[in-house]
Short mmCIF file of C-alpha atoms in Angstrom, two decimals:
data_model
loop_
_atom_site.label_atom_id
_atom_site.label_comp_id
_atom_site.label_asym_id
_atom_site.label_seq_id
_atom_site.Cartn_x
_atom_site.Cartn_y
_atom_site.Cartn_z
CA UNK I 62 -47.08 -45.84 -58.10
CA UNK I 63 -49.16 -49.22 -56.98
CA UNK I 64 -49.35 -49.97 -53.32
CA UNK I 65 -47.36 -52.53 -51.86
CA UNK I 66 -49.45 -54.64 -49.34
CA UNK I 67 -47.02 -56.32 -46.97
CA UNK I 68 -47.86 -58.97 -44.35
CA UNK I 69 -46.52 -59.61 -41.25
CA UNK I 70 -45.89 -63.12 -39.83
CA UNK I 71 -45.12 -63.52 -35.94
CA UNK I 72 -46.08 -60.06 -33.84
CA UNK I 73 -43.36 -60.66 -31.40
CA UNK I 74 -40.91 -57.37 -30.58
CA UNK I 75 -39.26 -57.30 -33.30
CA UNK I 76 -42.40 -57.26 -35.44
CA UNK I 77 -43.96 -54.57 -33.35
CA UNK I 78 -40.90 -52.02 -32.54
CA UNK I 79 -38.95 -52.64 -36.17
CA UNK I 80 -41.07 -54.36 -39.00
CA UNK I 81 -44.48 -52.56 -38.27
CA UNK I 82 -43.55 -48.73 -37.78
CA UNK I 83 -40.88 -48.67 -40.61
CA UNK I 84 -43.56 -50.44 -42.95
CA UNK I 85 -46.21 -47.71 -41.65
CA UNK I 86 -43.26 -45.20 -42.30
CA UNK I 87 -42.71 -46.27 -45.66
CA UNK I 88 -44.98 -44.25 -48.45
CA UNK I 89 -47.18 -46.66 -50.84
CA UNK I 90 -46.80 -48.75 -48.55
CA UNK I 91 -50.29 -51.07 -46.68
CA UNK I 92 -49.93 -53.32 -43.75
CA UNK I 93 -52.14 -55.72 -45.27
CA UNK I 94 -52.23 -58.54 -42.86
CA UNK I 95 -50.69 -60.00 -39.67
CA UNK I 96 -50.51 -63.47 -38.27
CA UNK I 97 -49.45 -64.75 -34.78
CA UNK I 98 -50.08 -67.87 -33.31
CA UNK I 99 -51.79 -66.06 -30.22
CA UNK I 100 -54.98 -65.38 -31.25
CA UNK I 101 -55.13 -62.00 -28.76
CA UNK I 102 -51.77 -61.22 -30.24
CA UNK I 103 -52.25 -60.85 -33.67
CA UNK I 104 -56.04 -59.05 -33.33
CA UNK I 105 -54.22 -56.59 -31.43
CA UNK I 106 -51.88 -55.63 -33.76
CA UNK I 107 -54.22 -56.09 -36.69
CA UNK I 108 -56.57 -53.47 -34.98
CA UNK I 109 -53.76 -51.24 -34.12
CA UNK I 110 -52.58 -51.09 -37.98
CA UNK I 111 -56.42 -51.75 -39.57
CA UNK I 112 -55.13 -54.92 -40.99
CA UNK I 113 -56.65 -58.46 -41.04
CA UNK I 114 -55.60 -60.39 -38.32
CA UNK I 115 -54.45 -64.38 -39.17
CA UNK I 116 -53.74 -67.11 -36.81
CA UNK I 117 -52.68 -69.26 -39.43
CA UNK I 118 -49.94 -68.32 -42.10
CA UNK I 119 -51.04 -70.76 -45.00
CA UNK I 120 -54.41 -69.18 -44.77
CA UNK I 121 -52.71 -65.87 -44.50
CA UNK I 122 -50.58 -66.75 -48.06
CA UNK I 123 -53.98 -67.51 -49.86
CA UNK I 124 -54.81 -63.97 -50.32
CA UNK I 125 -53.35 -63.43 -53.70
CA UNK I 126 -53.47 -59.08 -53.00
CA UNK I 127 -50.43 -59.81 -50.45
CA UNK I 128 -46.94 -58.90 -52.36
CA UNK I 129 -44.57 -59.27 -49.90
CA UNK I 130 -44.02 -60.61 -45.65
CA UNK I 131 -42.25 -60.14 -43.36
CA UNK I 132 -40.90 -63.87 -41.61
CA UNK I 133 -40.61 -62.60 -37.76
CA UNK I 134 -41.14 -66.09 -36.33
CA UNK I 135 -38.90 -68.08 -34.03
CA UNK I 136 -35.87 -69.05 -36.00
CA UNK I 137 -36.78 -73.03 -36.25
CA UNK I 138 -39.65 -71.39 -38.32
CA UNK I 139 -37.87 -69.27 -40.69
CA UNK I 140 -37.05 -71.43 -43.88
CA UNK I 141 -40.57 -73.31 -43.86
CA UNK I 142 -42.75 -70.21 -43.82
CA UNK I 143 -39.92 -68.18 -45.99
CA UNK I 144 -40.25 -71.06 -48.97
CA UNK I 145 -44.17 -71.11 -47.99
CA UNK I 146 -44.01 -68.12 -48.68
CA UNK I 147 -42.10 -67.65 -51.96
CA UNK I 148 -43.81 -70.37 -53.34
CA UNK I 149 -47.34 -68.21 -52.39
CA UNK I 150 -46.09 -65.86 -54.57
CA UNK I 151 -44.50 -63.55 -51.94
CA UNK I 152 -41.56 -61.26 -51.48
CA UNK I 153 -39.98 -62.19 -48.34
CA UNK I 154 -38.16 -60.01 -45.81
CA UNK I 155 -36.44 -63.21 -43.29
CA UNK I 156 -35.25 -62.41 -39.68
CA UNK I 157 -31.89 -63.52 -38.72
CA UNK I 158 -30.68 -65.82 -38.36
CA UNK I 159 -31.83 -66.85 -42.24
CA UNK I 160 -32.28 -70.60 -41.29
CA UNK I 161 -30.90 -73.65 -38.98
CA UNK I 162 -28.40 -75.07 -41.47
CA UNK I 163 -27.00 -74.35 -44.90
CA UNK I 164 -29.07 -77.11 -46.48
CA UNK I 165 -32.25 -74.88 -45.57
CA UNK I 166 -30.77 -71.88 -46.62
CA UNK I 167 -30.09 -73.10 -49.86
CA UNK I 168 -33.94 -73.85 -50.35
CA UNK I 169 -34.51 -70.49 -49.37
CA UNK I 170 -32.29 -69.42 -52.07
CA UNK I 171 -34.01 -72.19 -54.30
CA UNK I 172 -37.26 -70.91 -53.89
CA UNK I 173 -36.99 -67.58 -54.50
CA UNK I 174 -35.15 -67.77 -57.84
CA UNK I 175 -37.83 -70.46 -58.99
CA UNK I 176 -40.41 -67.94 -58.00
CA UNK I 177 -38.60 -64.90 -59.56
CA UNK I 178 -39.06 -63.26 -55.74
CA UNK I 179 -36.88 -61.07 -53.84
CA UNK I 180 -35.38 -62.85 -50.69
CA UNK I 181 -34.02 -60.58 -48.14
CA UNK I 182 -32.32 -61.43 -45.00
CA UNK I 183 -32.35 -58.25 -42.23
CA UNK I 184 -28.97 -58.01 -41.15
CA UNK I 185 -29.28 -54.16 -40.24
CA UNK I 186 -26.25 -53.22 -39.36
CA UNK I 187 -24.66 -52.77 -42.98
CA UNK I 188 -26.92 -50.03 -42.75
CA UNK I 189 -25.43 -48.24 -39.90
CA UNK I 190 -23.46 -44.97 -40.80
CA UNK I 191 -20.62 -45.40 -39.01
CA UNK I 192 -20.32 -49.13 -40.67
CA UNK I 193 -20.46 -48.03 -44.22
CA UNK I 194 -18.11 -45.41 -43.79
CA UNK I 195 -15.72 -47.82 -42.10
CA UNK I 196 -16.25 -50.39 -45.37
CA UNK I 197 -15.44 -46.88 -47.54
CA UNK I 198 -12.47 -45.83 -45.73
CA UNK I 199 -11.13 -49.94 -46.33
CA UNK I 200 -11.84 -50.15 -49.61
CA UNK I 201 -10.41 -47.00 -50.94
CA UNK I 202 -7.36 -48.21 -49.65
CA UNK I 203 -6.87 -45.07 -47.03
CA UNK I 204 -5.91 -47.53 -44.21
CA UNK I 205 -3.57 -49.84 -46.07
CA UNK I 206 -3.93 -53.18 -44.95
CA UNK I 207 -5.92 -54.77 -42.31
CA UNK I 208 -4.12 -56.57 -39.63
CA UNK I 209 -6.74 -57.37 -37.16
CA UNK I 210 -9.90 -56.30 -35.50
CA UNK I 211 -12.42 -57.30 -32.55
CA UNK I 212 -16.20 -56.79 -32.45
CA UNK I 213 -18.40 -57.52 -29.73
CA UNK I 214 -22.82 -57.30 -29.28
CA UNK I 215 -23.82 -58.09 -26.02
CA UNK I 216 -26.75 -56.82 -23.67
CA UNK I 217 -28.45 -58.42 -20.34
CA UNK I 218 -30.41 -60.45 -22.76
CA UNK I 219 -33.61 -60.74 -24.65
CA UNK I 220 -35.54 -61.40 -21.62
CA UNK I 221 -35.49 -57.64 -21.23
CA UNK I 222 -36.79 -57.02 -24.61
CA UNK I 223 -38.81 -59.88 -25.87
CA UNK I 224 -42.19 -59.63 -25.36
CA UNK I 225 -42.71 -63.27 -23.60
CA UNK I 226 -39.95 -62.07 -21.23
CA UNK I 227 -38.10 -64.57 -19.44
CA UNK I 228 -40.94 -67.03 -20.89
CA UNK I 229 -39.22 -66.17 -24.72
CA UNK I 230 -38.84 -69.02 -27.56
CA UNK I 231 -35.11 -67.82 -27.52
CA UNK I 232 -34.22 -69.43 -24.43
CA UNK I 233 -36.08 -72.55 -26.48
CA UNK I 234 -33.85 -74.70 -28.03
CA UNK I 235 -36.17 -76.42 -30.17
CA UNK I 236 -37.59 -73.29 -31.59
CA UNK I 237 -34.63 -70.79 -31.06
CA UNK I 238 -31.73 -73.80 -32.95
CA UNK I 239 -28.70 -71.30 -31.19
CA UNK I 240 -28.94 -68.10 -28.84
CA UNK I 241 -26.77 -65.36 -28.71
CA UNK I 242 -24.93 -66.77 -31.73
CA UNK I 243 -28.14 -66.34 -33.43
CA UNK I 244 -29.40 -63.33 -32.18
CA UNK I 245 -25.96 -61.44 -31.76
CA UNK I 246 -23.12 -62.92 -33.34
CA UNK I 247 -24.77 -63.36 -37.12
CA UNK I 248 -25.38 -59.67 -37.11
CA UNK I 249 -21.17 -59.33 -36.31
CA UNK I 250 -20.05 -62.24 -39.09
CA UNK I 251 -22.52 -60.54 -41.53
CA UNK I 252 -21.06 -56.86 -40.88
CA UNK I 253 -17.28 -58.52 -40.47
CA UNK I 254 -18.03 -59.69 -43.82
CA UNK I 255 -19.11 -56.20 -45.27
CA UNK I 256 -16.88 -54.39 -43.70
CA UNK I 257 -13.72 -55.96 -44.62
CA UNK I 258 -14.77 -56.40 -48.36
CA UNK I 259 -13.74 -60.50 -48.13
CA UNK I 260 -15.09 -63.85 -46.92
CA UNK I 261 -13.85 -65.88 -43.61
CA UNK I 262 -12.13 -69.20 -44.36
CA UNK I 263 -11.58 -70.37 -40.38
CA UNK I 264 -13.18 -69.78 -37.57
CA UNK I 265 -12.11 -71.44 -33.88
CA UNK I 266 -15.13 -70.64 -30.61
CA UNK I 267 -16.03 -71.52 -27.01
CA UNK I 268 -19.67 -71.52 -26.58
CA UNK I 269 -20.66 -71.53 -23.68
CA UNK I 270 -24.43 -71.47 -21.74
CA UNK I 271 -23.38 -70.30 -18.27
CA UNK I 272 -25.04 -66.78 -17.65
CA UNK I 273 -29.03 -67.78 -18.07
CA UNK I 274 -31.17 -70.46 -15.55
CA UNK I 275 -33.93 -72.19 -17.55
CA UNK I 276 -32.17 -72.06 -20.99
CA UNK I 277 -30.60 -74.64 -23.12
CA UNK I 278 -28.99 -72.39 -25.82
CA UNK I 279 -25.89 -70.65 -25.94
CA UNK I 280 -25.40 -67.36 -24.02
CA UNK I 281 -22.09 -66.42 -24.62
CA UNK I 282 -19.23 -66.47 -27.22
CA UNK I 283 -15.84 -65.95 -28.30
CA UNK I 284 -14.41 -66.75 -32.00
CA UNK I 285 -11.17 -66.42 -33.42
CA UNK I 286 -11.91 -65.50 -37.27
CA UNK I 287 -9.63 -65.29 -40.18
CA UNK I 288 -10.55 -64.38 -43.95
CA UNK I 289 -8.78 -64.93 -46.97
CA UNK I 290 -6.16 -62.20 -46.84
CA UNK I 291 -4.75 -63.53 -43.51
CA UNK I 292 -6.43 -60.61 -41.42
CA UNK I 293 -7.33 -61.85 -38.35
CA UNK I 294 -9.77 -60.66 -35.54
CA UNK I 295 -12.40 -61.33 -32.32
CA UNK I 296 -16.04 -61.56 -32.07
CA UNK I 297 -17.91 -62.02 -28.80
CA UNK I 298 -21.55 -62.84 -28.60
CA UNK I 299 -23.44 -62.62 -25.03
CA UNK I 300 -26.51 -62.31 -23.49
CA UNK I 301 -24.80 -61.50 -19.91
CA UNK I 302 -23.59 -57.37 -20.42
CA UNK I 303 -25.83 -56.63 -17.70
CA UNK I 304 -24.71 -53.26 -17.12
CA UNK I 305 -25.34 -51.87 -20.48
CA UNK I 306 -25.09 -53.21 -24.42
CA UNK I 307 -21.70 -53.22 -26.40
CA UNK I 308 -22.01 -53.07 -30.19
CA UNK I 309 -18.67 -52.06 -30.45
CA UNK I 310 -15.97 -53.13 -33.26
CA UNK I 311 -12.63 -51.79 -33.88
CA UNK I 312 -10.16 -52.47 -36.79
CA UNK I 313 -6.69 -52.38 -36.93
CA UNK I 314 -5.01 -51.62 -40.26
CA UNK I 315 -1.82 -50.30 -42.01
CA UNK I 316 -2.01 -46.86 -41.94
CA UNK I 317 -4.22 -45.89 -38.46
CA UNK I 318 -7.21 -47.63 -36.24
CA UNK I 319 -11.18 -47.11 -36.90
CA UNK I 320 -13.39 -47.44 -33.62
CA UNK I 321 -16.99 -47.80 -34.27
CA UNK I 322 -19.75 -47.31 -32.13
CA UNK I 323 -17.49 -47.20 -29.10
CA UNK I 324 -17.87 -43.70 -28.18
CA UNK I 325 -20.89 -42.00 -27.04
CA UNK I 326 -21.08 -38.84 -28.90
CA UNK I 327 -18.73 -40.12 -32.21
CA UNK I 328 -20.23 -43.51 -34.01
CA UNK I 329 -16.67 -43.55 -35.73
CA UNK I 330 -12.96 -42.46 -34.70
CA UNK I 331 -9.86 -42.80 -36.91
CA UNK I 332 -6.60 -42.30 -35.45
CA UNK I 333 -3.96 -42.83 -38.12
CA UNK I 334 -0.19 -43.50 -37.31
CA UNK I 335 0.61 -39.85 -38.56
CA UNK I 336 -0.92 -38.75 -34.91
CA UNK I 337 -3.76 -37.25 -36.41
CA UNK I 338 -7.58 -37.90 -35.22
CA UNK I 339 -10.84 -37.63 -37.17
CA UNK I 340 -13.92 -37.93 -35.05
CA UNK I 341 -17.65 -38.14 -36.83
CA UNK I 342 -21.04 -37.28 -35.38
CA UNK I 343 -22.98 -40.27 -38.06
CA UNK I 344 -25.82 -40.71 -35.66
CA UNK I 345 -25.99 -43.55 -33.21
CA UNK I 346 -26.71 -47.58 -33.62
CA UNK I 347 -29.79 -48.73 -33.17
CA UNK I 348 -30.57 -50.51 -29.82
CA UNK I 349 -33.46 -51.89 -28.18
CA UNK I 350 -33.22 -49.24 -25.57
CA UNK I 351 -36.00 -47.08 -25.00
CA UNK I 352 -36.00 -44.21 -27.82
CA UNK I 353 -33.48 -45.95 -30.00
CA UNK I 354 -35.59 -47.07 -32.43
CA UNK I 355 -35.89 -44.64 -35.40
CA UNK I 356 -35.33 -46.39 -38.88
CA UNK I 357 -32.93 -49.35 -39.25
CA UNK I 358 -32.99 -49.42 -42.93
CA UNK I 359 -34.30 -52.29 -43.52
CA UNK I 360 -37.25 -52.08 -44.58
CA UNK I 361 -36.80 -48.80 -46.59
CA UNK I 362 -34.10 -50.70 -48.58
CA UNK I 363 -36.56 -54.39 -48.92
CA UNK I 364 -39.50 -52.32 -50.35
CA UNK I 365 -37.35 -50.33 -52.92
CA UNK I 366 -35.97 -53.57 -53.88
CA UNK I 367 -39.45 -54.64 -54.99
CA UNK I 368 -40.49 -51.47 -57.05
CA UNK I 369 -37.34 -51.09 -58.66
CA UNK I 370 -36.85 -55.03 -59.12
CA UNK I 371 -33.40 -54.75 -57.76
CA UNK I 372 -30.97 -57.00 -55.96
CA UNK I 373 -31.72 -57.12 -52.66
CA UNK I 374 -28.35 -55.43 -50.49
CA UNK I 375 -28.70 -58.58 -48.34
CA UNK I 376 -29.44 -61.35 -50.22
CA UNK I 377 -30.45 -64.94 -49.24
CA UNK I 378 -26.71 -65.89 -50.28
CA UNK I 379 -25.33 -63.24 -48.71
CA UNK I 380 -27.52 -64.54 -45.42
CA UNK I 381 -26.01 -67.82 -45.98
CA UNK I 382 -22.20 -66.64 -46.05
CA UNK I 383 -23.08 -64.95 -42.71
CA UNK I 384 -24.73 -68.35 -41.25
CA UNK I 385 -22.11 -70.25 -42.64
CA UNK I 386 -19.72 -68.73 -40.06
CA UNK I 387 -21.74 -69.18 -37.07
CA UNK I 388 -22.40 -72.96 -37.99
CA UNK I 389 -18.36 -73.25 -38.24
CA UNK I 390 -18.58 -71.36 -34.54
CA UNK I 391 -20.84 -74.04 -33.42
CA UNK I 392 -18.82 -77.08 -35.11
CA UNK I 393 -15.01 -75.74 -33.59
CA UNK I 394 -16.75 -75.58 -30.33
CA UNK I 395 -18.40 -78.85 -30.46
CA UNK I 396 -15.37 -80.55 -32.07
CA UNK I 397 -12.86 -78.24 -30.48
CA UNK I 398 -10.85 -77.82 -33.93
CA UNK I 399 -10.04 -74.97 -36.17
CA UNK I 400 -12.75 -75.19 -38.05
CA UNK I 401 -12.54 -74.27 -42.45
CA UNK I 402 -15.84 -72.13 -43.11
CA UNK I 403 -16.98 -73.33 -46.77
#
């Protein structure tokens, strides 16, 4: 089996705690390159993976031995150097959220299919356990109908995380476009959507920036959602769970309710209306906490895409279904409507 040299573009956290180590992880794998805007930055990281270090990313998508990158810019940055990219020739693993607006996205989509590429979009937590077993249990029809459900992600922030600090691009509007909708809530539309098997027609939100000084981006949020079948449900978005993070969703159905990721020993608890409980030890979500990142997935699943020349699990239109929700969150809240997700 050939190697697969990857590049990495923006050496920011996510870069260094998910992208890097699962790439290193990943066998026939080479981190070939990486490229950060800060020169210090990016020869760092080069030297720490014996890569070649790039300040640039149009120089860095010259070097015709590169198959694939990973796009772990600031969102504002994520279509151009994505359709750079594919049009260099390049797989493309994209951060979320995939772009700023659907028009973008769908050049994403554009470019990759005119390249013959793969376009990925990380939305990690289809890969969670406790999340696929939930879409398994719904599908098979073992819960009956869905009624309703709420999901929430929320931490202190990604102050506490980022490496920039309080100092971060996502407290940026100009280079961050939203900010916990971004970060947090397109992760919860993307695994509403997988979960539930169906696509949400309306959404109704208040976004609000009230919890963060020195930002001009959103820090917390509630939507209403419905999908096609009538089911109905919650997410909330924040940046202001100071006490802890809650990546917590639970489903109410037919036949019994599914709690996921809202117990500390069981990722997933079904109590059906017969009375009768199932708890499962799946292994826990990952976090940014210290020692919670193992493998999301992600990259395991973007690199056996390009060997086997398979669809992509998260596709750029699949990354576009899940924007498409959050830019209807940002419309009902601006417009203060019910707002029809197309």
């Amino acid at each position: 089996m050939t190697t697969l040299k990857i590049a990495v573009i923006g050496c920011g956290s996510i870069a260094q705690f998910r992208h890097l180590p699962e790439y290193e992880a990943q066998p026939n794998v080479e981190i070939a390159a990486v490229c950060d805007i800060i020169e210090s930055r990016a020869s760092e990281i080069a030297e720490k993976y014996k890569a070649k270090a790039y300040t640039d990313y149009r120089e860095l998508l010259k070097d015709s031995a590169i198959d694939a990158v990973s796009v772990c810019t600031p969102n504002a940055l994520h279509a151009p150097v994505t359709i750079a990219s594919l049009e260099a020739g390049k797989h493309v693993l994209c951060e979320k959220p995939m772009a700023t607006s659907i028009k973008e996205a769908e050049e994403m989509i554009q470019a990759a299919e005119t390249a013959g590429k793969q376009l990925m979009i990380a939305h990690n937590q289809r890969f969670v356990p406790s999340h696929e077993k939930a879409r398994q249990l719904i599908a098979s029809g073992e819960l009956g109908k869905v009624y309703s459900f709420r999901t929430t992600f929320g931490h202190g922030g990604p102050e506490g995380w980022s490496v920039d600090g309080k100092d971060s691009w996502f407290f940026d509007k100009e280079k961050a476009f939203i900010g916990t909708m971004g970060d947090l809530g397109v992760h919860k539309t993307d695994l509403m959507r997988y979960i539930l098997g169906e696509e949400f027609v309306e959404v109704g939100a208040f976004v609000e920036t009230s919890a963060k000084e020195n930002s001009d981006v959103d820090d917390n949020a509630v939507c209403v959602l419905k999908t096609e079948s009538g089911t109905v449900g919650t997410l909330a978005a924040s940046w202001s769970y100071t006490a802890g993070e809650d990546n917590s969703t639970v489903i109410y159905a037919e036949k019994g309710i599914v709690r996921l990721e809202d117990d500390p020993e069981y990722s997933l608890i079904v109590q059906y209306q017969t009375g009768e409980v199932i708890k499962y030890q799946l292994g826990g979500i990952q976090s940014n906490d210290s020692g919670g990142q193992t493998s999301s997935d992600v990259i395991h699943h973007f690199t056996t895409s390009i060997e086997k020349s398979s669809t992509s699990p998260v596709s750029g239109d699949e990354g576009m279904k899940s924007l498409a929700v959050v830019l209807g969150a940002l419309k009902s809240n601006e417009t203060k409507t019910i707002v029809k997700i197309n």
